[in-house]
Short mmCIF file of C-alpha atoms and ligand atoms in Angstrom, two decimals:
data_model
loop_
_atom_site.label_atom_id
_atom_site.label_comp_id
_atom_site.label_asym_id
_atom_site.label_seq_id
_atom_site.Cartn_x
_atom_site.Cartn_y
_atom_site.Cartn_z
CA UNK A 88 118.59 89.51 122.45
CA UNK A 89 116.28 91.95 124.43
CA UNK A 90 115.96 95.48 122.42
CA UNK A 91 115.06 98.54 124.11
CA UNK A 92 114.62 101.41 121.77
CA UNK A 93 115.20 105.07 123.52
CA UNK A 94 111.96 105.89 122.95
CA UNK A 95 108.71 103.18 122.31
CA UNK A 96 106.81 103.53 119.02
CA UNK A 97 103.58 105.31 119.03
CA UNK A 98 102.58 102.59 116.09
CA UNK A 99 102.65 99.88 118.89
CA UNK A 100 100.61 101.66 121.68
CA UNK A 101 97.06 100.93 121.85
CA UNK A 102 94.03 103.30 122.58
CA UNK A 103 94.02 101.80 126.36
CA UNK A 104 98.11 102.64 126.74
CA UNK A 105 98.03 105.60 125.44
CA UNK A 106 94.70 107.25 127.28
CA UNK A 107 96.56 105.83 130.51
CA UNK A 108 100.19 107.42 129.49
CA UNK A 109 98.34 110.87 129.12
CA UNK A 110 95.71 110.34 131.80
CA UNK A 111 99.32 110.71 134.09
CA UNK A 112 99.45 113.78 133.06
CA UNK A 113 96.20 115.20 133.28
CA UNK A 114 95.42 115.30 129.60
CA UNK A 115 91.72 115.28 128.48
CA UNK A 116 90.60 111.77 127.67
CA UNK A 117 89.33 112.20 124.16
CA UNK A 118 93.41 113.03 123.30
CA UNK A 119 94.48 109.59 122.40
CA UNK A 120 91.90 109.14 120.25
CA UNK A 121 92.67 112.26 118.65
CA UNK A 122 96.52 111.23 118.15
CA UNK A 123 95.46 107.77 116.61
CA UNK A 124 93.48 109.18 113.93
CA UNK A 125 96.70 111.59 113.02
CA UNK A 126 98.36 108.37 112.99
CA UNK A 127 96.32 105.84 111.03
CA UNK A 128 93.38 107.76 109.33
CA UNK A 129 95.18 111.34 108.07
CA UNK A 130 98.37 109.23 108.02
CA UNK A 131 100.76 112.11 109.66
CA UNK A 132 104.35 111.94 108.93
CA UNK A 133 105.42 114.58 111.46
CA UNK A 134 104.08 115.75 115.09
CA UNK A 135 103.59 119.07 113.77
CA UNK A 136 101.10 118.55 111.80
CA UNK A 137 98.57 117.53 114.35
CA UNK A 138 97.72 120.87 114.27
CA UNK A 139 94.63 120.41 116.34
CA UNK A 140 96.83 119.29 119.40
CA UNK A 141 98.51 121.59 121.89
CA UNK A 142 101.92 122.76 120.78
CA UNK A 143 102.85 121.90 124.35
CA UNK A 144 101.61 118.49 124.06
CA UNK A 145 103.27 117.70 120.43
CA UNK A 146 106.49 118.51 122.01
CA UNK A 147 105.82 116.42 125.20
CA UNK A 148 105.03 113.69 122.62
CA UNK A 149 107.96 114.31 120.38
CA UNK A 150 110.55 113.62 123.09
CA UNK A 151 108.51 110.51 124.49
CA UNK A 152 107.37 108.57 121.64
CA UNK A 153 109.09 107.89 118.25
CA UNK A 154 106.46 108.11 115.49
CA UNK A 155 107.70 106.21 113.00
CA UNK A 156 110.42 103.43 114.26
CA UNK A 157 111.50 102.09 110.35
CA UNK A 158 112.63 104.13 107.87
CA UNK A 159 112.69 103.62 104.16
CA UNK A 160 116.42 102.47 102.42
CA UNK A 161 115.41 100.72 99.44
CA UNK A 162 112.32 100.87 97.47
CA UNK A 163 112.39 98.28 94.84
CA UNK A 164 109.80 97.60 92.33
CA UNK A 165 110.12 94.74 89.88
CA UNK A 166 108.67 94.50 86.45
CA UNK A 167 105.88 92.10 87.73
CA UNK A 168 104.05 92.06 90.47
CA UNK A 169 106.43 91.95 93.85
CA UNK A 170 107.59 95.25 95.16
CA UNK A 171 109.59 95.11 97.96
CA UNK A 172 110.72 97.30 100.79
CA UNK A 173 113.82 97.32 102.82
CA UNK A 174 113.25 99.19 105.98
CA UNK A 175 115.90 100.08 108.37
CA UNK A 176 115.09 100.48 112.48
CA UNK A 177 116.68 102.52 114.87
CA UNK A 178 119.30 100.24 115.95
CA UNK A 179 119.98 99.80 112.07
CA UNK A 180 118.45 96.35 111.68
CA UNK A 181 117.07 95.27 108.67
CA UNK A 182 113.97 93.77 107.34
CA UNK A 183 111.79 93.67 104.38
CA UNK A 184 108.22 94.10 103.53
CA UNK A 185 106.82 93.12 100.54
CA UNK A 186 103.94 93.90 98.18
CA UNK A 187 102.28 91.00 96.31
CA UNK A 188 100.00 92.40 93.42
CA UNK A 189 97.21 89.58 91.98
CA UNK A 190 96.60 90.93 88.45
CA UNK A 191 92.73 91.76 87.44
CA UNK A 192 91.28 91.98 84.14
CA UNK A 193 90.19 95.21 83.20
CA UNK A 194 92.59 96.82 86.31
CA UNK A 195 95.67 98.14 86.00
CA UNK A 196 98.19 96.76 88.01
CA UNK A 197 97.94 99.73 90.40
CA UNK A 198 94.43 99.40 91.26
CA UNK A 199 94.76 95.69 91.69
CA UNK A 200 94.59 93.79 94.44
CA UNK A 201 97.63 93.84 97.01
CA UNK A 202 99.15 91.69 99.55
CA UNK A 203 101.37 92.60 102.18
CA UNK A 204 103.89 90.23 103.42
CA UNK A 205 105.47 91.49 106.75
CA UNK A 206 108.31 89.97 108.72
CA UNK A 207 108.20 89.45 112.78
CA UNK A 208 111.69 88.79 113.56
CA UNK A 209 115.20 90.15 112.60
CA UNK A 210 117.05 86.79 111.45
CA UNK A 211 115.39 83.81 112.28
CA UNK A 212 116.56 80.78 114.89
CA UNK A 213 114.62 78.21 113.33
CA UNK A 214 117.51 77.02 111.42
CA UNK A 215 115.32 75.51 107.99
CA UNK A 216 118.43 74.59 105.90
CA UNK A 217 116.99 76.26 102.79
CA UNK A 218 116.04 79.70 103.87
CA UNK A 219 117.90 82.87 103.79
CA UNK A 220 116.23 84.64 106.85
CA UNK A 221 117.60 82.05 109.26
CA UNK A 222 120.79 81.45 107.75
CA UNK A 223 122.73 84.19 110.34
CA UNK A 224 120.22 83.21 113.55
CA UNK A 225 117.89 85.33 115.46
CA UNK A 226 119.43 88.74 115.71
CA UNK A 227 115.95 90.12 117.90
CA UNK A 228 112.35 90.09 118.14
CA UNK A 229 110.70 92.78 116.59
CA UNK A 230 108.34 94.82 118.55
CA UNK A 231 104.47 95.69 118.20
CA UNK A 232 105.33 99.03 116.63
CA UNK A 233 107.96 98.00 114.29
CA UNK A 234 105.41 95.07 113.02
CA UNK A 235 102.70 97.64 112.54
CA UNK A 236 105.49 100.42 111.23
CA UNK A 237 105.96 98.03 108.21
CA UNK A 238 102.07 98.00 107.27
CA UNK A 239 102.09 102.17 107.53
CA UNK A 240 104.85 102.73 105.56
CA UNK A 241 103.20 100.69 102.68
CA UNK A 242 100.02 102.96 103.67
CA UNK A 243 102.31 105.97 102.91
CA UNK A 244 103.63 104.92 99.81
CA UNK A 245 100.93 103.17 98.14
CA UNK A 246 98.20 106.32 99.23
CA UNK A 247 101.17 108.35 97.12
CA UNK A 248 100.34 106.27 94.08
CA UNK A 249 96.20 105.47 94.26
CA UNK A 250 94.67 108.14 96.46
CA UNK A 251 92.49 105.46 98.57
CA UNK A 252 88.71 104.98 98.63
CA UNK A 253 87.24 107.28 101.54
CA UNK A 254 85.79 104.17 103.70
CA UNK A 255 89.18 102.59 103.29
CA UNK A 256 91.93 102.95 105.83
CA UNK A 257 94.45 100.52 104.73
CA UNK A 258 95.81 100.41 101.24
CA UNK A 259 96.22 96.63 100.77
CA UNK A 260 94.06 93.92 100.91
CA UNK A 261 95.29 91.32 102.57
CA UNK A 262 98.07 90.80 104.97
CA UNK A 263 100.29 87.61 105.16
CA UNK A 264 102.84 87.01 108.06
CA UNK A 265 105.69 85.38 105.65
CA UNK A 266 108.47 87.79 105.85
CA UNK A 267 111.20 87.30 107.86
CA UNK A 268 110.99 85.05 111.43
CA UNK A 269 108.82 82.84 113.13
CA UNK A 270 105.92 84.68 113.92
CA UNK A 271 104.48 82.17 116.62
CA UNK A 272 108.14 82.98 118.43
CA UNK A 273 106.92 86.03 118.71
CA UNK A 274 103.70 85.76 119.76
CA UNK A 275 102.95 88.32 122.34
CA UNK A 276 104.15 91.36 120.44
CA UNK A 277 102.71 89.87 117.07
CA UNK A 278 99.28 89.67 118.30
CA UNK A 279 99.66 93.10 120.27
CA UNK A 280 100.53 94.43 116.69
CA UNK A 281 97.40 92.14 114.91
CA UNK A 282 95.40 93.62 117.78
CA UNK A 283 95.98 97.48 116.93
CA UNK A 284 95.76 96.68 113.02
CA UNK A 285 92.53 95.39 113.32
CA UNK A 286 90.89 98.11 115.89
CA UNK A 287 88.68 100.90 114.68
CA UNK A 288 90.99 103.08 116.16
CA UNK A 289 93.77 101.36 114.25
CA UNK A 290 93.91 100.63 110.61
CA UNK A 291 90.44 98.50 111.17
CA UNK A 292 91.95 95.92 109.04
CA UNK A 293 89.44 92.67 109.28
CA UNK A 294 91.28 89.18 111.04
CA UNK A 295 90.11 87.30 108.51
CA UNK A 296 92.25 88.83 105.87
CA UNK A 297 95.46 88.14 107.85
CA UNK A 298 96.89 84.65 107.99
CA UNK A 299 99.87 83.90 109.83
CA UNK A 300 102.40 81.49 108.44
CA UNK A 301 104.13 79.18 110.99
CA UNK A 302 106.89 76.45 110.84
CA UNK A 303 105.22 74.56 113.03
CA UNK A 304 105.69 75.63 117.03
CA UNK A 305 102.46 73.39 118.27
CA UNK A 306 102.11 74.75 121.95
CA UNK A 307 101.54 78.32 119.87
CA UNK A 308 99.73 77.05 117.45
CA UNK A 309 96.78 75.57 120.42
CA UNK A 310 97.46 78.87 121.76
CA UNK A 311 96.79 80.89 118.66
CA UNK A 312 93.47 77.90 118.24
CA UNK A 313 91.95 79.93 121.31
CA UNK A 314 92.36 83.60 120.29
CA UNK A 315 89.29 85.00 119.04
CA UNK A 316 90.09 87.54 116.31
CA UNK A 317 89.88 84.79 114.12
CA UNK A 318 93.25 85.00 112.22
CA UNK A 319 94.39 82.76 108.99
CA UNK A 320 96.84 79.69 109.61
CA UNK A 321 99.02 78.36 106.75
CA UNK A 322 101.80 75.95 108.23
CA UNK A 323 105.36 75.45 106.30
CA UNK A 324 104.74 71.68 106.20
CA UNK A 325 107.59 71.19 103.18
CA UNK A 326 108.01 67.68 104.27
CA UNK A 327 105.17 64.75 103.87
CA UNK A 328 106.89 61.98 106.09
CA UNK A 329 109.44 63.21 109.43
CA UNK A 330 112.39 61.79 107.96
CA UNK A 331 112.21 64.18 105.17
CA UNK A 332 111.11 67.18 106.72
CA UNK A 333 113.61 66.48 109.96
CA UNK A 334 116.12 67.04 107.36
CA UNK A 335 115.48 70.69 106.17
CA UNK A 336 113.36 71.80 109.08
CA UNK A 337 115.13 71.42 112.82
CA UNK A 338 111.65 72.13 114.24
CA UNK A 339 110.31 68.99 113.44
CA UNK A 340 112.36 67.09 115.92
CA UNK A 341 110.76 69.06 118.79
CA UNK A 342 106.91 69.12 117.23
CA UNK A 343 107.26 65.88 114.90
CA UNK A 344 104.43 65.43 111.97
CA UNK A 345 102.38 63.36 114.70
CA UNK A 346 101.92 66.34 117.16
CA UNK A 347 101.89 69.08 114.40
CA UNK A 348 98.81 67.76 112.54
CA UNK A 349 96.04 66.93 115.49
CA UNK A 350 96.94 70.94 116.50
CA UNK A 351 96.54 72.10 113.10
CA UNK A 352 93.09 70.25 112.72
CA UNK A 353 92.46 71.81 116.03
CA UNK A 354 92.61 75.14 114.76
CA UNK A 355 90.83 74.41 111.82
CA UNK A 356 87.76 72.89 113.65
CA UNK A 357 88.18 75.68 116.05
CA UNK A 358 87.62 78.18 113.16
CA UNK A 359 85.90 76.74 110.64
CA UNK A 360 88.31 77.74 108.06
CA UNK A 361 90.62 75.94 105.60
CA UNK A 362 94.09 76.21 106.49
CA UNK A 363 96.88 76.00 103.84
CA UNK A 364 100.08 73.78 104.19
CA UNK A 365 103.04 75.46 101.93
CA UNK A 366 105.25 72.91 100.05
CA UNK A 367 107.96 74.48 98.71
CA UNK A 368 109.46 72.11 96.09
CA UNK A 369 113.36 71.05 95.90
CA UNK A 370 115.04 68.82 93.11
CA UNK A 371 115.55 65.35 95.34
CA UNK A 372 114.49 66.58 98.18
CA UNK A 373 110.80 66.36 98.76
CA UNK A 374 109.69 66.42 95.75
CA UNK A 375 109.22 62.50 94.68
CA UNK A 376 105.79 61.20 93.90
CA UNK A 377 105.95 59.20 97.24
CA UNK A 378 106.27 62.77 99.07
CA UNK A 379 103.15 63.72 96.77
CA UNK A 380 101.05 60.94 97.88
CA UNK A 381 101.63 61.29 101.41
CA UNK A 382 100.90 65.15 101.18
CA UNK A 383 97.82 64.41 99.44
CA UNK A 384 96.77 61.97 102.14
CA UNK A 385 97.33 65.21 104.88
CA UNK A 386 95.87 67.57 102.90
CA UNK A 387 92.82 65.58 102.63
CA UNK A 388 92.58 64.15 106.30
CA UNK A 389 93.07 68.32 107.22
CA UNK A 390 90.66 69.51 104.65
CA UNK A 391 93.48 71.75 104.05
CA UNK A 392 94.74 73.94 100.83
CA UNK A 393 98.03 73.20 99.57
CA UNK A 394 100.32 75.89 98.04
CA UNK A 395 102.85 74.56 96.34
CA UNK A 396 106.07 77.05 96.20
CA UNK A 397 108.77 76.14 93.27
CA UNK A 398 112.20 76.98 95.75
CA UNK A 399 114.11 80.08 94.99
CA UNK A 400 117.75 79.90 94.62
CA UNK A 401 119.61 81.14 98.08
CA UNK A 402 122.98 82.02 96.90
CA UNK A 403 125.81 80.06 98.82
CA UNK A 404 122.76 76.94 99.26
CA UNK A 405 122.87 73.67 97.50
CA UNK A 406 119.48 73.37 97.04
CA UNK A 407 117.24 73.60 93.58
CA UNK A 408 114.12 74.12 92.23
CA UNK A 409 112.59 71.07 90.48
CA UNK A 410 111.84 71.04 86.61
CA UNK A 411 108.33 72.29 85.34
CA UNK A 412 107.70 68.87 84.57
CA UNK A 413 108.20 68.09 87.81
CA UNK A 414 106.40 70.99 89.25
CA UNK A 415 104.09 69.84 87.64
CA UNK A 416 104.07 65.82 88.24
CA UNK A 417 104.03 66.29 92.06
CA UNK A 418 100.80 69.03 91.62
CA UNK A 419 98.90 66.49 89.39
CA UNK A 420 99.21 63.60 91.83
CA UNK A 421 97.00 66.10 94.70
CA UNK A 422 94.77 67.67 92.17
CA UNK A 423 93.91 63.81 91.07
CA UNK A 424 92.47 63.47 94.49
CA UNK A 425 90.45 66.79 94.63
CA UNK A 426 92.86 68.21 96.71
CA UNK A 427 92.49 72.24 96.40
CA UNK A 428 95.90 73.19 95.26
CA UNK A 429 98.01 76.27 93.88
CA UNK A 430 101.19 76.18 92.00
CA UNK A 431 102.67 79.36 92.47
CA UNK A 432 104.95 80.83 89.89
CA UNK A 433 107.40 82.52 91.43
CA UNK A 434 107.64 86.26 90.96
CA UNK A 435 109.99 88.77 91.84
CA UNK A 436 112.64 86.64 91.95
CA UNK A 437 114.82 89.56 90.31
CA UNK A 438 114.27 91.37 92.99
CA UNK A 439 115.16 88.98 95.66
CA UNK A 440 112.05 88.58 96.62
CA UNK A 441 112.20 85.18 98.69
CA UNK A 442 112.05 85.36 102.58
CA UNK A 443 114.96 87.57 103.80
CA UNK A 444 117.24 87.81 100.34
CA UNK A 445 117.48 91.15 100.06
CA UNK A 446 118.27 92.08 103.51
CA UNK A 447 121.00 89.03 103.33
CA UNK A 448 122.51 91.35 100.47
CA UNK A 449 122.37 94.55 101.39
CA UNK A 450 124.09 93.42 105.18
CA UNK A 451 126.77 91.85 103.01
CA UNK A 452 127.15 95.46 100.96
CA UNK A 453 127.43 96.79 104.45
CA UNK A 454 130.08 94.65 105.19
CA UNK A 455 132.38 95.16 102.53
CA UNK A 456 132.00 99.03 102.30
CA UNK A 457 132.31 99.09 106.64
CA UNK A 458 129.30 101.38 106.09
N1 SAH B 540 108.79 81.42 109.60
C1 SAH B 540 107.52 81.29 109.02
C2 SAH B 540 107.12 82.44 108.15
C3 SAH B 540 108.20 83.05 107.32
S1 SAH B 540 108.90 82.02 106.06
C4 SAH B 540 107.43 79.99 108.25
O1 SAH B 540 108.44 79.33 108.07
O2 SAH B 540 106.32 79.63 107.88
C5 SAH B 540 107.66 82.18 104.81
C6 SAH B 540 107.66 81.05 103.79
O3 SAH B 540 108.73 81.21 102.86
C7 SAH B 540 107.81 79.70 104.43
O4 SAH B 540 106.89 78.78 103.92
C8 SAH B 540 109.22 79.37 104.05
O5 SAH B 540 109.45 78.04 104.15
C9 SAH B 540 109.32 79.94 102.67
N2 SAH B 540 110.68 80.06 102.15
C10 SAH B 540 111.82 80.26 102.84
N3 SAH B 540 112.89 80.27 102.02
C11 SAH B 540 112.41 80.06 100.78
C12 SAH B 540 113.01 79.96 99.49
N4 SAH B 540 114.33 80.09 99.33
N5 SAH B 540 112.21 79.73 98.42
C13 SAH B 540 110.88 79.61 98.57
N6 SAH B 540 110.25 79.72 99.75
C14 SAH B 540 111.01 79.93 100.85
FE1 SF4 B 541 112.58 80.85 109.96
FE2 SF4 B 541 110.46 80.43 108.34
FE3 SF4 B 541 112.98 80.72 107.35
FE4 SF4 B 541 112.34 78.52 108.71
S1 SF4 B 541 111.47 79.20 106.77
S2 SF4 B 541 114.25 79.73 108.97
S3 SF4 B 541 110.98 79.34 110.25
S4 SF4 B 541 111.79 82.28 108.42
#
């Protein structure tokens, strides 16, 4: 569905748009830049106070861009390490951003080091069997501003709670595009948003500290092989063989295992970095040792890291996550072989905290109280 918000987001215009927007109207050239930094380096929450800006012009800017499109419903933070962030847009949409914290010795957990999953779509038409975001469809794209809306508002909050280092601009580390959607659907308005996160006019946020998470759209991935900026790729593989992963993953009948892996070793040679595959185990479904073997096998032929995700419970799905024992069967078989591999225990699942969960919920709430 096509969205057209009254008024475009200032967080998805980009130096170039918005000198030429106010070159129309005769404004001096060195104004856009001037906005930018209200936006990204003092972090303004209101037109008024970019005090060193015309009052004139802060009006014309009020009624023709929205400054912030999300706003902030729920603010969640667990007892471990995943915060999460349900974010409302103007046409009352829903989706979630979440913070990841990696414990440090000798750091308290607010100085450590965070990453920042973001979502690119509202809903998702991918149709994987097992995940909450798609369960509902596509509801719309999301645009460059809303993508880049989601990393500011974690600026806000998390500048609230450790005052950041002068030379920094963003507050997070890394960013990882596993929220909600197919980000390679996406694609032009994605990298649009990438594009202004990573400019010195932007947040100045470094490529290489984004990766991009994909379910496997090949033509996009090539594509996203002959970008420059230089981006991460990790690919929701979940399946070792077609037959299994044609059964929880509809996208494999269009890009089967035998197109999907030549493009992602194409992007890896094209970058010279390691991709990751995610596995995310379920009981009986592709989590046997023969699944195991033939991952390893991939893995090794890609030169790729494997990140092994134990499933999280999607209420109303049949699906499970495997035993420990088994977790930890099917990660011993790969790291026999040398094959770089994480386990990942699952956090935050209190809070909902897998792909699209807590949006799922709160729509429901919505539902029953007609709010
Ligand atoms: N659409 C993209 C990115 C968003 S999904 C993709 O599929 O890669 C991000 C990751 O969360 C994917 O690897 C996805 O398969 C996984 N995921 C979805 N539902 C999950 C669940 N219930 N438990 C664990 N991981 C899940
Ligand atoms: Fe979409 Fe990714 Fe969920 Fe599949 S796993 S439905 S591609 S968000």
């Amino acid at each position: 569905m096509k969205y057209t918000p009254a008024k475009p987001p200032l967080t998805g215009e980009t130096l170039d748009s918005l000198a030429a927007t106010l070159e129309a109207r005769q404004e001096p050239a060195f104004r856009a830049r001037q906005i930018l930094e209200w936006v990204y380096k003092k972090r303004a929450r209101s037109w008024d106070e970019m005090t060193n800006l015309p009052i004139a012009l802060r009006q014309w800017l009020a009624e023709t861009f929205d400054l912030m499109p999300a706003s902030l419903v729920i603010d969640r933070q667990s007892s471990d390490v995943t915060d999460k962030l349900l974010l409302e847009l103007r046409d009352r949409s829903l989706i979630e951003t979440v913070i990841i914290r990696a414990p440090q010795e000798g750091v308290g957990l607010e100085h450590s080091r965070k990453t920042i999953c973001i979502s690119t779509q509202v809903g998702c038409a991918m149709g994987c069997v097992f995940c909450a975001s798609g369960l509902a469809g596509l509801k719309r794209d999301l645009n460059a501003g809303e993508i880049v809306a989601q990393l500011l508002q974690i600026c806000y909050r998390e500048d609230e709670r450790t005052p950041r280092a002068r030379s920094e601009l963003a507050s997070f580390d890394n960013i990882v595009v596993m929220g909600m959607g197919e980000p390679l659907a996406n694609y032009d308005h994605l990298l649009r948003a990438l594009t202004i996160l990573n400019a010195p006019w932007g947040l100045g946020f470094g490529a290489r500290r984004v990766t991009i998470s994909t379910s496997g759209l090949v033509p996009r991935i090539l594509q996203l092989a002959g970008e420059d900026l230089g981006f991460r790729l990790a690919v929701s593989l979940h399946g070792a063989t077609d037959e299994v992963r044609e059964k929880i993953m509809p996208v494999n009948r269009a890009y089967p295992l035998a197109q999907l892996l030549p493009a992602v070793k194409t992007f890896a040679q094209r970058h010279g970095r390691m991709v990751t595959l995610e596995f995310i185990l379920i009981e009986d479904v592709n989590d046997s040792i023969d699944q195991a073997e033939k991952l390893r096998d991939i893995a090794r032929d890609l030169h790729a890291h494997v990140n092994l995700i134990p499933y999280n419970t999607v209420a109303g799905l049949p699906w499970k996550r495997p035993s420990l024992t088994r977790q930890e069967r099917f990660a011993g078989i790969l790291r026999a072989s040398r094959v770089s591999v994480t386990l990942r225990r699952e956090k935050g699942h209190e809070i909902d905290a897998a792909c699209g969960q807590l949006r799922l919920k709160t729509e429901k709430d919505r539902e029953l109280t007609g709010a």
